[in-house]
XYZ file of N, CA, C and O in Angstrom:
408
model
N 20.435 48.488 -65.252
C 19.231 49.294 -65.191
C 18.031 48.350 -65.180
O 17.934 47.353 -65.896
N 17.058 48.800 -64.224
C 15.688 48.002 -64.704
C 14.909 48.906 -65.210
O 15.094 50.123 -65.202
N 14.090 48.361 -65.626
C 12.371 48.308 -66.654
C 11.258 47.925 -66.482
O 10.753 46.963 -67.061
N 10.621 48.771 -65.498
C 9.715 48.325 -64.873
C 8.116 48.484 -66.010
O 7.542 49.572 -66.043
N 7.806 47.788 -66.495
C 6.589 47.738 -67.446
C 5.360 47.369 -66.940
O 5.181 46.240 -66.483
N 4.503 48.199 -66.976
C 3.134 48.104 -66.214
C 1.584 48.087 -67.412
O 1.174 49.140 -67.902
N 1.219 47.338 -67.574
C 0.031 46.963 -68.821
C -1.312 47.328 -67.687
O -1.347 46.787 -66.581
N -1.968 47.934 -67.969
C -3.543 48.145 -67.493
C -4.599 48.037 -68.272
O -4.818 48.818 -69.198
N -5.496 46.860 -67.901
C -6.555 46.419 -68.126
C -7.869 47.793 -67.483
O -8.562 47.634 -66.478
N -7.891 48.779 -68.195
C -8.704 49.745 -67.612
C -10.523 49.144 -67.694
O -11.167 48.643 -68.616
N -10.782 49.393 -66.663
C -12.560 49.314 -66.892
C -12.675 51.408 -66.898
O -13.308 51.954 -67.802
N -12.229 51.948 -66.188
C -12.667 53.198 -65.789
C -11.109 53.981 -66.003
O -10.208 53.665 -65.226
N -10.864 54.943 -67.018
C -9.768 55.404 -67.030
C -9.902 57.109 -66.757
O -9.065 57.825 -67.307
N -10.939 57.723 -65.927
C -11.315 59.073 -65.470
C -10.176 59.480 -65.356
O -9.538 60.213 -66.111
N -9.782 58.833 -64.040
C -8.706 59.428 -63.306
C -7.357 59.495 -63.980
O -6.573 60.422 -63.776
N -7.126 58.546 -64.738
C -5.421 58.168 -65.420
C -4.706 59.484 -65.873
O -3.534 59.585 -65.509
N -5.158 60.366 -66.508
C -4.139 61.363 -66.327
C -3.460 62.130 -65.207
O -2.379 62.696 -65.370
N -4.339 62.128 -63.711
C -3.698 63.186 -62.732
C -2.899 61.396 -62.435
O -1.995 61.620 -61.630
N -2.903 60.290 -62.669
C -2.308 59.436 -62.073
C -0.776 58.857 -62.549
O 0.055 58.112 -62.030
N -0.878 59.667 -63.912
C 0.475 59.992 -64.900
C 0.995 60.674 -64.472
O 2.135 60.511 -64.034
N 0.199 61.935 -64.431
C 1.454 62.742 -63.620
C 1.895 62.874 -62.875
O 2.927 63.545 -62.877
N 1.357 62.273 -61.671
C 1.387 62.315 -60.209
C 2.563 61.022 -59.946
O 3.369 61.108 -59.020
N 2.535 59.787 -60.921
C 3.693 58.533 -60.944
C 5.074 59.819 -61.587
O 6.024 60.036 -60.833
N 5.019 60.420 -62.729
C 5.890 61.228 -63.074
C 6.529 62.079 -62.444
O 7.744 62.019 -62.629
N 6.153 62.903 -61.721
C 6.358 63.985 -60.907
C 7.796 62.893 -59.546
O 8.642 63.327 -58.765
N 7.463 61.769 -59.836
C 8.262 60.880 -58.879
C 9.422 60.628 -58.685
O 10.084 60.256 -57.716
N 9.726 61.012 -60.321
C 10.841 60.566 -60.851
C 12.019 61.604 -60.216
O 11.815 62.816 -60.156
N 12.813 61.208 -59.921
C 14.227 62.065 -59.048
C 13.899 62.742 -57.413
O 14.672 63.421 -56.736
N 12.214 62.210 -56.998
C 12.201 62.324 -55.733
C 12.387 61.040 -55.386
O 12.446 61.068 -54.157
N 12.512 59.935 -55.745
C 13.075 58.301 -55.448
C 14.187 58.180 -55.626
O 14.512 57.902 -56.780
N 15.323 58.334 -54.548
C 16.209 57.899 -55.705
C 16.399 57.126 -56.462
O 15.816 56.101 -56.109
N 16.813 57.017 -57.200
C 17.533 55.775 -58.732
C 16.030 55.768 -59.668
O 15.953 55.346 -60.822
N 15.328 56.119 -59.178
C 13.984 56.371 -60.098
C 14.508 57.428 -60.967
O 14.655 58.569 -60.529
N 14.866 57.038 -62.463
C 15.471 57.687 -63.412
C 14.390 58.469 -64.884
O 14.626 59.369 -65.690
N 13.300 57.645 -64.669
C 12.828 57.883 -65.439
C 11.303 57.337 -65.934
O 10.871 56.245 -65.567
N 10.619 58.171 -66.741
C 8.935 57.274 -66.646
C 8.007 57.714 -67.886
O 7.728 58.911 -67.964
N 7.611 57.009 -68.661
C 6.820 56.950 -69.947
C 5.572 56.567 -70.113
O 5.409 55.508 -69.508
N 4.357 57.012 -70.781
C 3.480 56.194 -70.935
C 2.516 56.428 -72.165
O 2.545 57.424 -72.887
N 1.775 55.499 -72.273
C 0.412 56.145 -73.427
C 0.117 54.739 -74.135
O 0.908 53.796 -74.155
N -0.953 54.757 -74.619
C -1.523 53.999 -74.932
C -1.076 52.706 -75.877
O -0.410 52.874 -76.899
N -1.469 51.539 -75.471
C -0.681 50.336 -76.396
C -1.469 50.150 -77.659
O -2.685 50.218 -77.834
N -0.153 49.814 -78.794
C -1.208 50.450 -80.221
C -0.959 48.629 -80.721
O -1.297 48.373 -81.877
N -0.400 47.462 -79.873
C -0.848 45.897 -79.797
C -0.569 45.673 -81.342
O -1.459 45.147 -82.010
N 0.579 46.031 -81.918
C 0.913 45.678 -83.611
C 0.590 43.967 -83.619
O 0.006 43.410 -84.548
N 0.868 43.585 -82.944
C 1.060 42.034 -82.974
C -0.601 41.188 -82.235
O -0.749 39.968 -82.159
N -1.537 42.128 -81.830
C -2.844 41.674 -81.683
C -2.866 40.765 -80.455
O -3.823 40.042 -80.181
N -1.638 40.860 -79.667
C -1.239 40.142 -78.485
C -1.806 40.452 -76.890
O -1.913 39.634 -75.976
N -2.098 41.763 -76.876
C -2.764 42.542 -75.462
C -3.645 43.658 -75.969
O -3.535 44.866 -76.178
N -4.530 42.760 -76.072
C -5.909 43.875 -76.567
C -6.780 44.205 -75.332
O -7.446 45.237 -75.260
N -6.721 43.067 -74.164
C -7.339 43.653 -73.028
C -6.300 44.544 -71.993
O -6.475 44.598 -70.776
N -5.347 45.130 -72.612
C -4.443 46.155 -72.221
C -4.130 47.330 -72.543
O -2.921 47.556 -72.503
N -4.996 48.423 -72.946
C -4.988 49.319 -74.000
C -3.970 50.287 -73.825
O -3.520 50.983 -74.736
N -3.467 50.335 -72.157
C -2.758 51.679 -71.561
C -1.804 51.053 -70.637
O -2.095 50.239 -69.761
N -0.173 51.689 -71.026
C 0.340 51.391 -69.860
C 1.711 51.830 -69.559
O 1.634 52.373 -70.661
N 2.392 52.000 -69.318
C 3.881 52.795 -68.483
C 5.196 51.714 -68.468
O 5.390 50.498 -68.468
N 5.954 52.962 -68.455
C 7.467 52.360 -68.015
C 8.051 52.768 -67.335
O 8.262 53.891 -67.792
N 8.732 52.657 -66.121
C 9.274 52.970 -65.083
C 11.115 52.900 -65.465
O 11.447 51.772 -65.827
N 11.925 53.619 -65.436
C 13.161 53.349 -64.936
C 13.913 53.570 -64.233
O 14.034 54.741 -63.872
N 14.943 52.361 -63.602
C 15.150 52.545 -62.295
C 16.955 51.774 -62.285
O 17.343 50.709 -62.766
N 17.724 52.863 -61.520
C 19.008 52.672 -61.509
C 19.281 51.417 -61.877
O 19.667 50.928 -62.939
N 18.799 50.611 -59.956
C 19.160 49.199 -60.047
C 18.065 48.575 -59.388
O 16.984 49.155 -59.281
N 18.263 47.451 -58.945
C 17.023 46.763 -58.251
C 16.762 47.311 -56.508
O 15.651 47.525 -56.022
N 17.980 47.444 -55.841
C 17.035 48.217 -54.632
C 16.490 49.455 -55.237
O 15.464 49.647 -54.585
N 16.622 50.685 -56.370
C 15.909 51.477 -56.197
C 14.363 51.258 -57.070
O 13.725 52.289 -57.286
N 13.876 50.140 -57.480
C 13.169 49.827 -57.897
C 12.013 49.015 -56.360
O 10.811 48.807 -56.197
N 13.532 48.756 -55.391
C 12.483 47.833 -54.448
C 11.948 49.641 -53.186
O 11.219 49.709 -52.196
N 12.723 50.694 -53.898
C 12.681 51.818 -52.545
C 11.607 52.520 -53.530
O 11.741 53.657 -53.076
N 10.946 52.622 -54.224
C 9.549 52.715 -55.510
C 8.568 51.850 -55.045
O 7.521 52.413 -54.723
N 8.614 50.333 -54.884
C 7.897 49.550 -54.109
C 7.326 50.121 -52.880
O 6.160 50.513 -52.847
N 7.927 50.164 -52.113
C 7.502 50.253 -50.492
C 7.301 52.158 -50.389
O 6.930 52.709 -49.352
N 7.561 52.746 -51.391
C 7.002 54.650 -51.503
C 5.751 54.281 -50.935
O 4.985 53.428 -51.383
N 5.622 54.855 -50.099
C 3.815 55.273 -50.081
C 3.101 55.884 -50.706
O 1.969 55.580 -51.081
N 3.713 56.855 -50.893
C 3.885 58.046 -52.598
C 3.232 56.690 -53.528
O 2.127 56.813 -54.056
N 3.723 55.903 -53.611
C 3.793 54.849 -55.260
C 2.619 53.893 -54.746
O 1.863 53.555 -55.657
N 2.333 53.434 -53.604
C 1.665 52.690 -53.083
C -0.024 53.130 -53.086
O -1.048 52.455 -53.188
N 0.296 54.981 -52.879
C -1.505 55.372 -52.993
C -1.751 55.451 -54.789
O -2.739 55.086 -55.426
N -0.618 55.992 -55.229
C -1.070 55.648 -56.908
C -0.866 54.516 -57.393
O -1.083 54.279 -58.581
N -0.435 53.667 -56.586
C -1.303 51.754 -57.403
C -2.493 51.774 -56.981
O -3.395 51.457 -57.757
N -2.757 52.125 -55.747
C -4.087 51.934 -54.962
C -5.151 52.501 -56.180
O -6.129 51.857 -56.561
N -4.876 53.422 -56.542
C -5.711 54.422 -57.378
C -6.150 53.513 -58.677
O -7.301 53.222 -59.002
N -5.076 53.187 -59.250
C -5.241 52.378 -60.431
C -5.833 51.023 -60.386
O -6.441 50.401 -61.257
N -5.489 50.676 -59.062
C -6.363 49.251 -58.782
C -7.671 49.538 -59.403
O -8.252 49.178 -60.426
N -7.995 50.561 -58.099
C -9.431 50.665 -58.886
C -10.020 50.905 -60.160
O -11.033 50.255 -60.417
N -9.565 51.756 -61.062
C -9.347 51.637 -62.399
C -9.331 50.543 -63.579
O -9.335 50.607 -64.809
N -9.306 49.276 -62.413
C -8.865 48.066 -63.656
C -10.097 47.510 -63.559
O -11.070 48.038 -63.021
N -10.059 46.440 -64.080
C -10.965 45.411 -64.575
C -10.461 44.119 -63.695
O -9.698 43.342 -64.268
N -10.925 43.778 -62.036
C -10.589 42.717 -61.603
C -9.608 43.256 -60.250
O -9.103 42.573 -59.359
N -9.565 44.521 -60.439
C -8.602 45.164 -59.358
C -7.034 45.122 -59.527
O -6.434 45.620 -60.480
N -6.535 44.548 -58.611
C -5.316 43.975 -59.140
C -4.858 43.184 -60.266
O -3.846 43.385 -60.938
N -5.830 42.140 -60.411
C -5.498 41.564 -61.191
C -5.844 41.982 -62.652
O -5.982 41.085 -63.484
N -6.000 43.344 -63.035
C -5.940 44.118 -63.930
C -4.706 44.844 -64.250
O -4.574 45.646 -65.174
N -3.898 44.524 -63.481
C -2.471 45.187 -63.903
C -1.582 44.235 -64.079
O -1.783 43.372 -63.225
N -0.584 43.925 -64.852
C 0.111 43.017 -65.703
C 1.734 44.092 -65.300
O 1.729 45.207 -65.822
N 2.750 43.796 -64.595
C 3.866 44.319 -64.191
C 4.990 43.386 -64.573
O 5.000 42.301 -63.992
N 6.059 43.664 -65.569
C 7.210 42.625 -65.668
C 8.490 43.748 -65.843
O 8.602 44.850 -66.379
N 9.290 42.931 -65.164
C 10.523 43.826 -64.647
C 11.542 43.496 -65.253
O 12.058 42.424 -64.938
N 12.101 44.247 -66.225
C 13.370 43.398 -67.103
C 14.398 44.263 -66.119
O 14.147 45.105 -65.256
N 15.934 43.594 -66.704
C 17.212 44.071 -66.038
C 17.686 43.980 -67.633
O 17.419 43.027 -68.366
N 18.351 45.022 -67.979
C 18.159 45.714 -69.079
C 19.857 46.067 -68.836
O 20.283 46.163 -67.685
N 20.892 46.274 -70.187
C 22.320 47.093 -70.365
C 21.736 48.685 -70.310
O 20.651 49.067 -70.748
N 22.515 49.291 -69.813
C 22.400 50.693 -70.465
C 23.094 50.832 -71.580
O 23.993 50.075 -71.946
N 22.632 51.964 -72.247
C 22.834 51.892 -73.787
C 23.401 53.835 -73.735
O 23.723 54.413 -74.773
């Protein structure tokens, strides 16, 4: 299984809820897109404070993580969030574990 983890550096977070649901609503129209979480980072460890908000994606295996990639569906709601950040892209922080199922 992967774990797709997405950290956002928000300057402007208006939009972020229709953009939750709209990444959510995704889930089982992708295939292997299994599943999706989010809400705010509460940073116990004082480690990503310029990251307040951010998601988890899960995904069968790695092509259905790479067929999420290339969605256009997924592609206009990064677009969205780009704008949302602080720096554009480089306001979003994405690391992809490969994870056991449990």
């Amino acid at each position: 299984m992967i774990q797709h983890i997405v950290m956002l550096n928000l300057a402007d977070d208006t939009g972020l809820p229709d953009v939750m649901i709209d990444l959510a609503d995704l889930v089982g129209e992708i295939d292997g897109f299994t599943g999706f979480s989010h809400g705010p980072n509460i940073d116990v460890e004082g480690k990503t404070p310029d990251y307040p908000y951010g998601f988890i994606c899960s995904f069968r295996d790695l092509s259905a993580l790479e067929a999420y990639a290339s969605d256009p569906r997924h592609q206009a709601l990064g677009g969205r969030l780009v704008g949302m950040c602080n720096g554009g892209g480089d306001g979003i922080m994405a690391i992809d574990l490969e994870v056991p199922e449990v």
